Short mmCIF file of C-alpha atoms and ligand atoms in Angstrom, two decimals:
data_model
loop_
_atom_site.label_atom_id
_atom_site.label_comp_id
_atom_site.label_asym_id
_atom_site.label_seq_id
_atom_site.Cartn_x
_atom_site.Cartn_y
_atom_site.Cartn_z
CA UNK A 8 40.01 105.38 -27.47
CA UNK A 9 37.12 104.54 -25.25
CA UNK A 10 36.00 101.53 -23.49
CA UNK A 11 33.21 100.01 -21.25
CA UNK A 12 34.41 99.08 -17.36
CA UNK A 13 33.76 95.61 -18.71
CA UNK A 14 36.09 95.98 -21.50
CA UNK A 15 38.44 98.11 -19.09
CA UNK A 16 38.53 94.94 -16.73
CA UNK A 17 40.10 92.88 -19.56
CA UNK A 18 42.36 94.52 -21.09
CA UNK A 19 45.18 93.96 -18.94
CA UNK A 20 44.84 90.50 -19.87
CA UNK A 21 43.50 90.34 -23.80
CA UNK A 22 46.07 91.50 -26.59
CA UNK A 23 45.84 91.02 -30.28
CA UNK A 24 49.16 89.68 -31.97
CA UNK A 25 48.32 90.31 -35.64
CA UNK A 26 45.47 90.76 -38.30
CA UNK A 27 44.80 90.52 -42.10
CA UNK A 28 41.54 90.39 -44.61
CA UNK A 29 40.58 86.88 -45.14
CA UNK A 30 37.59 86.76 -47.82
CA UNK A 31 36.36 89.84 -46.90
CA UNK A 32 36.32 89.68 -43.37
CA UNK A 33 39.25 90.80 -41.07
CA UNK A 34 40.66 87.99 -38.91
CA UNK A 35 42.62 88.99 -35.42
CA UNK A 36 44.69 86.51 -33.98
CA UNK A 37 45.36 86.74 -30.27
CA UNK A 38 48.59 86.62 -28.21
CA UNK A 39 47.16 83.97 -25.64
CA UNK A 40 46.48 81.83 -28.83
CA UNK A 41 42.79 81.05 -28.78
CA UNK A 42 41.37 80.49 -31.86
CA UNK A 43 41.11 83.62 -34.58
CA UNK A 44 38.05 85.81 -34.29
CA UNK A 45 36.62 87.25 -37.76
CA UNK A 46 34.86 90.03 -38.15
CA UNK A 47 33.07 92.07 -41.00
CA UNK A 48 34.26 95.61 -42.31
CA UNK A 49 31.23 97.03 -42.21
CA UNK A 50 30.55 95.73 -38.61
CA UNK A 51 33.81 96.78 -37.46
CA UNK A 52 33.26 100.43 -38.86
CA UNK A 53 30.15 100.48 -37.44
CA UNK A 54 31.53 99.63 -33.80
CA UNK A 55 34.50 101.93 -34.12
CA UNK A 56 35.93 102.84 -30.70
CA UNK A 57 37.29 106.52 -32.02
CA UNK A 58 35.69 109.46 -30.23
CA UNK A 59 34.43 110.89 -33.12
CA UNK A 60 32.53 107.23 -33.74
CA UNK A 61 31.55 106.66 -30.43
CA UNK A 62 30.52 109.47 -27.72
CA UNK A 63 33.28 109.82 -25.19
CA UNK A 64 30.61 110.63 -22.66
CA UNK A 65 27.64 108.36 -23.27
CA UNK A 66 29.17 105.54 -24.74
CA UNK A 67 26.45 106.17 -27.47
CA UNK A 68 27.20 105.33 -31.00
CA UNK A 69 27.83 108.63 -33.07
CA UNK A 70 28.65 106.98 -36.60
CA UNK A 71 26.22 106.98 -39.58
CA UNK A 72 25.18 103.62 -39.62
CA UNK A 73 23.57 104.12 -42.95
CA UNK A 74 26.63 106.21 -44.67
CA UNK A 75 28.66 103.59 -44.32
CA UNK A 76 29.47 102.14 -48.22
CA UNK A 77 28.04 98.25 -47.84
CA UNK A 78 31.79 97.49 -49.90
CA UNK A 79 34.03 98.89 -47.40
CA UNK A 80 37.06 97.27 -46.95
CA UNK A 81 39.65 98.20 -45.23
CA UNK A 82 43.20 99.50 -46.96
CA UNK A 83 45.53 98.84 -43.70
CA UNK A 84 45.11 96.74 -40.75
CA UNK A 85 47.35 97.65 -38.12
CA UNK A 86 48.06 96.20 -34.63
CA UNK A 87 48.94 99.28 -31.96
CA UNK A 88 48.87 100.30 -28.49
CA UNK A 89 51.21 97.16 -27.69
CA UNK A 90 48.36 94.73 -29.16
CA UNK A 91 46.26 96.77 -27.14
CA UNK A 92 43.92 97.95 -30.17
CA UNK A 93 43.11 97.16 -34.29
CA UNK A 94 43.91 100.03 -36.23
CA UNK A 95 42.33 100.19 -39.97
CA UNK A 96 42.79 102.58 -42.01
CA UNK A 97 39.58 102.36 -44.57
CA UNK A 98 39.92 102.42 -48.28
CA UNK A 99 36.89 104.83 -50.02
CA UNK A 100 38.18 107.84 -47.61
CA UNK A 101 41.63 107.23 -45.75
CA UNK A 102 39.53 107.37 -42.23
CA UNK A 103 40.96 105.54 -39.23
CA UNK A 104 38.62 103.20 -37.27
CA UNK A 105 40.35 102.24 -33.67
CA UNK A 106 39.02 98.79 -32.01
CA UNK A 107 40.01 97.76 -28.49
CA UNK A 108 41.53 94.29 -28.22
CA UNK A 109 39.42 93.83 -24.92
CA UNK A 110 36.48 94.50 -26.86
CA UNK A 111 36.86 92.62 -29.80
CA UNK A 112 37.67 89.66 -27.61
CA UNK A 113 34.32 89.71 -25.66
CA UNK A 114 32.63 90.42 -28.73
CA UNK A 115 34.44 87.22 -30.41
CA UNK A 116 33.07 85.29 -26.60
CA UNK A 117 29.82 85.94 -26.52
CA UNK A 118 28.95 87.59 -29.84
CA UNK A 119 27.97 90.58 -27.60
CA UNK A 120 25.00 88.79 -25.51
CA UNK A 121 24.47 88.65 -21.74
CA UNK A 122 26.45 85.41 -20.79
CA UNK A 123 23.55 82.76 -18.95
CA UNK A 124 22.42 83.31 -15.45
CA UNK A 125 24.75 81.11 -13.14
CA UNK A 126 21.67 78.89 -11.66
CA UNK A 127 21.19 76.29 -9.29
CA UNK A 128 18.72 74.44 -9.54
CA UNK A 129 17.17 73.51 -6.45
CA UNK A 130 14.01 71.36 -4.11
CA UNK A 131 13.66 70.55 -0.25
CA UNK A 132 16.15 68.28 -0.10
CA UNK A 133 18.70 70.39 -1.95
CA UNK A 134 17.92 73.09 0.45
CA UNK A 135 18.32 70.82 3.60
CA UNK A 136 21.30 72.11 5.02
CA UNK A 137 21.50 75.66 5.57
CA UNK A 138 19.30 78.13 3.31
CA UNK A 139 21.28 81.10 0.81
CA UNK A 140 21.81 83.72 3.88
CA UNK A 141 24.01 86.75 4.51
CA UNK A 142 24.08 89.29 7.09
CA UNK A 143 22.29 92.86 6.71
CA UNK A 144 25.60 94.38 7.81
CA UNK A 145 27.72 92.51 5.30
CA UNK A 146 25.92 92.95 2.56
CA UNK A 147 25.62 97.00 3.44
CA UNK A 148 29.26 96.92 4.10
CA UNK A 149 30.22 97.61 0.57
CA UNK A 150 29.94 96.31 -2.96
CA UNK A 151 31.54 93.12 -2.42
CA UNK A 152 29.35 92.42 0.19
CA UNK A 153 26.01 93.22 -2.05
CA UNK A 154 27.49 91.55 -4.98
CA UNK A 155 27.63 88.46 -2.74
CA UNK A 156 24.39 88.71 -1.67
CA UNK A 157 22.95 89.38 -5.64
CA UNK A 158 24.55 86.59 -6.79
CA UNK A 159 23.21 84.20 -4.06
CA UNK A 160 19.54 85.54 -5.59
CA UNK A 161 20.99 85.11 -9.34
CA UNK A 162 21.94 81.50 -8.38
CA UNK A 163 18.94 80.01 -6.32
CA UNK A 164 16.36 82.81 -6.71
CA UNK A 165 16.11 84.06 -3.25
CA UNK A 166 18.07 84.48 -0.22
CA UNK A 167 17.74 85.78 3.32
CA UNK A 168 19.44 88.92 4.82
CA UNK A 169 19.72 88.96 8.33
CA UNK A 170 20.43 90.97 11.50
CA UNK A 171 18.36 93.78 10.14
CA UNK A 172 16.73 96.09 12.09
CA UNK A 173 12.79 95.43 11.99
CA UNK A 174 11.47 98.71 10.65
CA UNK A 175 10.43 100.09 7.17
CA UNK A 176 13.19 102.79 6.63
CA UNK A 177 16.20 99.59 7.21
CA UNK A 178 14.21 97.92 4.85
CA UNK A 179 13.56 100.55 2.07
CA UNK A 180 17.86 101.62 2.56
CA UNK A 181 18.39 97.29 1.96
CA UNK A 182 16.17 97.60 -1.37
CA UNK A 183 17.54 100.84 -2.54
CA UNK A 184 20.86 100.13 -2.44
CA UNK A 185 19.76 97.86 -4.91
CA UNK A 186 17.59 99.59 -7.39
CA UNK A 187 14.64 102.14 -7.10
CA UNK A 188 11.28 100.73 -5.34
CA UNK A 189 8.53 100.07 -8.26
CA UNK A 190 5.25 101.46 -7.64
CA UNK A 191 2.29 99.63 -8.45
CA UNK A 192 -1.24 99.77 -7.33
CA UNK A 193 -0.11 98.51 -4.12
CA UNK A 194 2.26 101.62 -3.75
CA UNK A 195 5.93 101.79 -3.67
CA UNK A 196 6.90 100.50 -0.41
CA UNK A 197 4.12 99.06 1.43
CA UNK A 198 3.07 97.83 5.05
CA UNK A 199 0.70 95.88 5.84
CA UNK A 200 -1.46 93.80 7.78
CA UNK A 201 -4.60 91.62 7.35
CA UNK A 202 -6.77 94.77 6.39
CA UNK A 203 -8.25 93.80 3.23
CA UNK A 204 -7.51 97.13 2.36
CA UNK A 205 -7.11 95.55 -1.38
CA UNK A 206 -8.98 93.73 -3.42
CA UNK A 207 -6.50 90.66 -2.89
CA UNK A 208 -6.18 87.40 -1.06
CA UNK A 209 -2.65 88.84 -0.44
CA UNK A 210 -4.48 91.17 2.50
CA UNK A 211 -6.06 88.35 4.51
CA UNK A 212 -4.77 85.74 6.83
CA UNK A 213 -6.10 82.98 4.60
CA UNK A 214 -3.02 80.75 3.45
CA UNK A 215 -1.54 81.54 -0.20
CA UNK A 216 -0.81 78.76 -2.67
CA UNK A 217 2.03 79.10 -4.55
CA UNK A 218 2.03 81.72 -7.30
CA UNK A 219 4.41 84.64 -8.60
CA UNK A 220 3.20 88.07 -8.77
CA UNK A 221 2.09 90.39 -11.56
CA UNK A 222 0.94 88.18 -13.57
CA UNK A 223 -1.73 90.47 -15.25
CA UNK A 224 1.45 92.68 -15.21
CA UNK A 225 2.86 92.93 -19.04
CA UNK A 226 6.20 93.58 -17.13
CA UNK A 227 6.01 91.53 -13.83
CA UNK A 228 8.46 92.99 -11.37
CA UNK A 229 11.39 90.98 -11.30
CA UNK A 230 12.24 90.96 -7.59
CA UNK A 231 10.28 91.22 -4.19
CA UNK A 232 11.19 91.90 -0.83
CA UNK A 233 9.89 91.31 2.35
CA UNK A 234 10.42 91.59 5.67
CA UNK A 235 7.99 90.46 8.70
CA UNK A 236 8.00 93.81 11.36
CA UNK A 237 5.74 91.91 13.54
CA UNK A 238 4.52 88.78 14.41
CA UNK A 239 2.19 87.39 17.45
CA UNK A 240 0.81 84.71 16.63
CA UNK A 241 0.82 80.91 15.13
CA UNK A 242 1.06 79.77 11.55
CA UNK A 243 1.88 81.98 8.41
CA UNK A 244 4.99 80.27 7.11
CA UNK A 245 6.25 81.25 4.08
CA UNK A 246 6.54 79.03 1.24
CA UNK A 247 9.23 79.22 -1.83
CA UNK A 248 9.33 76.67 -4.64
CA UNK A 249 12.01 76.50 -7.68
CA UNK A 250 9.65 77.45 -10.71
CA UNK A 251 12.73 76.31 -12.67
CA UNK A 252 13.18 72.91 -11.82
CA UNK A 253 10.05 72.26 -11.80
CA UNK A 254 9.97 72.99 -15.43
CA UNK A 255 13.12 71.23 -15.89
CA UNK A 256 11.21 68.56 -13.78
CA UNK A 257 8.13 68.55 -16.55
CA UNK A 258 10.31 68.99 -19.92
CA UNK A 259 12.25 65.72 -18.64
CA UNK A 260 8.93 63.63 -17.90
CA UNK A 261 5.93 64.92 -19.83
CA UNK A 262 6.86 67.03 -23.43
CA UNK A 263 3.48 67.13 -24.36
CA UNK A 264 2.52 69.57 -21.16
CA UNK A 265 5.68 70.90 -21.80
CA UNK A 266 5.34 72.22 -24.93
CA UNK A 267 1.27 73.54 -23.81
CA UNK A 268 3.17 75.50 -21.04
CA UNK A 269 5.44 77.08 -22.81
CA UNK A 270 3.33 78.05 -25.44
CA UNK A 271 0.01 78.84 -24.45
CA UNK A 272 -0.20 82.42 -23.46
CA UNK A 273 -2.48 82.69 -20.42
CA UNK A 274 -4.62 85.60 -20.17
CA UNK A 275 -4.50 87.04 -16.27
CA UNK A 276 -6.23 90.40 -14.89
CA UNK A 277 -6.42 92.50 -12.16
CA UNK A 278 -10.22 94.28 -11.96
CA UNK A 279 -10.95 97.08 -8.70
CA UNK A 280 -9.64 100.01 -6.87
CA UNK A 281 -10.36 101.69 -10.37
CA UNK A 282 -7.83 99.92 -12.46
CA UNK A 283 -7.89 96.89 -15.08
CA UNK A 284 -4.78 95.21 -15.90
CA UNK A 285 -4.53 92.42 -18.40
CA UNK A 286 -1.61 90.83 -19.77
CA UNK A 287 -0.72 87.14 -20.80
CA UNK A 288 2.51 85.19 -20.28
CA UNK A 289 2.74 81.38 -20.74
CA UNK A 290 3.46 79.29 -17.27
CA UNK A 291 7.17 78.61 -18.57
CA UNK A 292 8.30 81.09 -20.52
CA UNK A 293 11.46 80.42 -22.37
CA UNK A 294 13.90 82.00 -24.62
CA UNK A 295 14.88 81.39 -28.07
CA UNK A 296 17.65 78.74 -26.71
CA UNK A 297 14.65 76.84 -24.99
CA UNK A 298 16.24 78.55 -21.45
CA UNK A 299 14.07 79.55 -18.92
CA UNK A 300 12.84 83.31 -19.07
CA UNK A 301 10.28 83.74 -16.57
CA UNK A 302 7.90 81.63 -14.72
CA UNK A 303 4.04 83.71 -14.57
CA UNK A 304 1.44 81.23 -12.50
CA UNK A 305 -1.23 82.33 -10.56
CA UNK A 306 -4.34 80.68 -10.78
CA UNK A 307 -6.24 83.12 -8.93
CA UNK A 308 -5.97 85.99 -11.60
CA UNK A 309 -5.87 84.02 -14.29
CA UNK A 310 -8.63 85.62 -16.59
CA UNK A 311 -11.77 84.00 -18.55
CA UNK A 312 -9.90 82.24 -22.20
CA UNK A 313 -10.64 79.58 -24.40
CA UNK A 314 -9.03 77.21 -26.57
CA UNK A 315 -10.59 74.54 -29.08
CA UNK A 316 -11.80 71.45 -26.93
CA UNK A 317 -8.91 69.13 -26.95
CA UNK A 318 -6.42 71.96 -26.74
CA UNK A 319 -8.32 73.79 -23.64
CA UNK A 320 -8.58 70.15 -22.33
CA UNK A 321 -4.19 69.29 -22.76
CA UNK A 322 -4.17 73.03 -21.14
CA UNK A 323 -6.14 72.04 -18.33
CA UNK A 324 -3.84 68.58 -17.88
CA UNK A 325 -0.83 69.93 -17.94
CA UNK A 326 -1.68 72.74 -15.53
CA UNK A 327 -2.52 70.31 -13.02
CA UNK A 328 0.69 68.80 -13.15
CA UNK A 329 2.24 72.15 -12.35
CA UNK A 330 0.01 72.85 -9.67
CA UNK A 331 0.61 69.14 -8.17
CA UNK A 332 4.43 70.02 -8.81
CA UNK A 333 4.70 73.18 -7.12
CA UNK A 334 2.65 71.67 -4.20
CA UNK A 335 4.39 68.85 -3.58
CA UNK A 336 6.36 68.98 -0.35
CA UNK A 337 9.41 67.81 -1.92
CA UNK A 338 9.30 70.68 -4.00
CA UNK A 339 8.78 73.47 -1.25
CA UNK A 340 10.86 75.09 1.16
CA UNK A 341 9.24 76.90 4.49
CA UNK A 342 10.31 79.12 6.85
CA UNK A 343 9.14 81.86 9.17
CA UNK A 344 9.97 85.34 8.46
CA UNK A 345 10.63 86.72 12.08
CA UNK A 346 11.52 90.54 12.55
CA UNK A 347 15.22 91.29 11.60
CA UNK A 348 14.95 88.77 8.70
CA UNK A 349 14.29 89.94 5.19
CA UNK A 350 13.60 87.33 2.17
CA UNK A 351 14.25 88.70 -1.28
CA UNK A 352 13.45 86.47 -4.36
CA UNK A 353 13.14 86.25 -7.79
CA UNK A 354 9.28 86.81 -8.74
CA UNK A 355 10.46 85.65 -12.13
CA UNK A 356 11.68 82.61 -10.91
CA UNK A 357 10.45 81.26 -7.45
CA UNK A 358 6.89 81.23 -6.69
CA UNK A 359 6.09 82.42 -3.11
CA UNK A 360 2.82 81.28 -0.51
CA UNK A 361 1.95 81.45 2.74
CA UNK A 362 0.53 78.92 5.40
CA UNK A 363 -2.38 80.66 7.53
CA UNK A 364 -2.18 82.24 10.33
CA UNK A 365 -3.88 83.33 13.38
CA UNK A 366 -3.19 86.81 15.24
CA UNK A 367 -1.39 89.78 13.94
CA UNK A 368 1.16 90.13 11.21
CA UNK A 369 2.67 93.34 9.84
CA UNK A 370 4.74 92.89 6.50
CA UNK A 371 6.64 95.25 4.78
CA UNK A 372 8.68 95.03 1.10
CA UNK A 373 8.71 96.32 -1.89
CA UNK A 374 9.00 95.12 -5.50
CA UNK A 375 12.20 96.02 -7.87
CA UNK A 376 12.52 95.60 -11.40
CA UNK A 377 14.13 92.75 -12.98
CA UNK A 378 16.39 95.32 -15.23
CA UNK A 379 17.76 97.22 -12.05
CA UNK A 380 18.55 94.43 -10.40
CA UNK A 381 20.22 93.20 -13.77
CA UNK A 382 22.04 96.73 -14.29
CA UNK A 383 23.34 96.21 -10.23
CA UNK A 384 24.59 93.26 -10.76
CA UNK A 385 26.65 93.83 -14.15
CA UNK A 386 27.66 97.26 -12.31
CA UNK A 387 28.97 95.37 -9.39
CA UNK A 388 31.18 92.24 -11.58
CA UNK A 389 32.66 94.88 -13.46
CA UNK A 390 33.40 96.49 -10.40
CA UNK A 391 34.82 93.43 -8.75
CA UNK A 392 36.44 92.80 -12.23
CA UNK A 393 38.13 95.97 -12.72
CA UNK A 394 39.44 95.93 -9.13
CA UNK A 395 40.66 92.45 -9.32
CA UNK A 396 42.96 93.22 -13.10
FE1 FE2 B 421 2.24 87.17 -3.75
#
């Protein structure tokens, strides 16, 4: 019988104590006594943990969905493996479906759904004491150290790795031990100064309001890191704000921008060096709880739309308040990247500027995906999971 390292990581701990068909669905009772779960036939035949159901290799599913009678109903219902596992033996063939306890447990949890981001929430004052940090040589120490570090990001949307050694290839090993580097039109990992070697305020020394990247990106990367190499010179803070609480921040005071911000779908574009990219996101983007998904603002690439009068005219209102939001000091945290300190945030999450500065800079980072950063993370509590059962 197979089973995920997630699964794996619980079953020390999960054990069924008895099952039976309650109208026509199969209930499991538990030995620590939490409530029955129920679940249907077909459903369980469908997630059958046999190898012949479910590829030993892949974890892929290898039953036929679709050959499966939409009656079935099971003839035995057996509890084996020490309440380790559901046995049924089905009635319209005699075949055996096996179900890990472990798994039917998590299943009867979460109904088989990522479990919520563990978030804090957070502004200037929140942030007043000491900002999320860890050292580059704990957190490439081993997993536990990077699974540290990830969560600090998962939880306030950034954090800080210091003691690293200011050049590109320490910076592209910190980023990779994470997930691949994405390539844009900016490259994968990139260096640079103010060259204007793009068509983008990004490759000047002018300061940056806030804003998140990609937005004209249909899939704006999830995660960006940088690190300063070099700096001689005055000015160029960096600037982070929570994009989540200030949209908690606007759903508690003003619905009606609310509701424009997480609805309208904003148009934004990217036009030179021979491309065109256009997508649209709203400014909160939420999911179908009402939790936040992704913040997309950037008011420089937002592209040419238009709404009827008094719609285009709430638009405009309520964008101002999330530009005054975002801008207010309270909001913002600053600090000055210096060589040996690398800032990695969430791009879906906390919008980034810059002050302006005078004399040279040379950044380097690199953008990740949201989903490998995801994947790492689940990789690593399963990990930490498995070790700790
Ligand atoms: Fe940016």
């Amino acid at each position: 019988m197979l089973e995920s390292i997630a699964d794996r990581a619980l079953n020390s701990e999960v054990s069924l104590s008895g099952a039976k068909l309650v109208d026509n669905e199969v209930e499991v009772w538990w030995k620590n006594k939490a409530s029955p779960g129920r679940f249907s036939p077909f459903w369980l035949r469908d997630h059958c943990h046999a190898k012949q159901s479910l590829n030993p290799e892949t974890l892929q599913r290898q039953v036929d969905t679709f050959a499966i009678p939409v009656d079935i109903a099971p003839a035995e219902l057996q509890i084996s493996d020490g309440g380790r596992a559901l046995r049924i033996v089905w009635q319209h063939d005699g075949s055996i479906s096996l179900l890990p306890a472990a798994f039917l447990w998590r299943i009867a949890q979460d109904g088989g759904r990522d479990t919520a981001p563990r978030r804090r929430l957070w502004d200037r004052a929140v942030m007043a004491q000491a900002l999320p940090t860890m050292t580059h040589a704990d957190i490439m120490s081993g997993s536990e150290g990077l699974l540290r570090w990830l969560s600090m990001v998962e939880e306030y949307g950034f954090a800080l790795a210091s003691g690293m050694p200011p050049t590109i290839e320490a910076t592209e090993e910190l980023v990779t031990r994470i997930g691949y580097v994405r390539e844009t039109i900016f490259g994968g990992m990139w260096d640079f100064t103010a060259n204007l070697a793009f068509k983008d305020t990004a490759y000047t020394s002018a300061a940056i309001g806030p804003h998140t990247d990609g937005t004209y990106s249909i899939d704006s990367p999830g995660f960006q890191l940088f690190h300063c190499l070099k700096f001689d010179g005055s000015g160029g803070e960096s600037t982070l704000v929570d994009g989540f609480k200030v949209a908690e921040q606007i759903r508690r005071t003003d619905p009606m921008a609310f509701e424009i911000l997480s609805t309208v779908r904003v148009p934004a574009h990217y036009l030179g060096d021979g491309v065109h990219l256009r997508a649209e996101h709203p400014v909160i983007g939420l999911d179908h709880n009402g939790d936040f998904v992704q913040i997309a603002y950037n008011n420089y690439d937002r592209a040419p739309f238009r709404l009827p009068t008094p719609r285009m005219n709430a638009f405009y209102r309520a964008l101002k308040l999330f530009n005054q939001l975002i801008n207010d000091p309270a909001n913002e945290i600053t600090m000055r990247l210096a060589p040996g300190t690398a800032l990695l945030f969430d791009n879906w999450r906390t919008l980034h500027g810059r002050r302006a500065y005078q004399g040279f800079r040379r950044l380097c980072g690199a953008y990740l995906n949201k989903e490998d950063f995801d994947s790492k993370l689940r990789v690593l509590r399963a990990g930490a999971a498995c070790a700790a059962a």
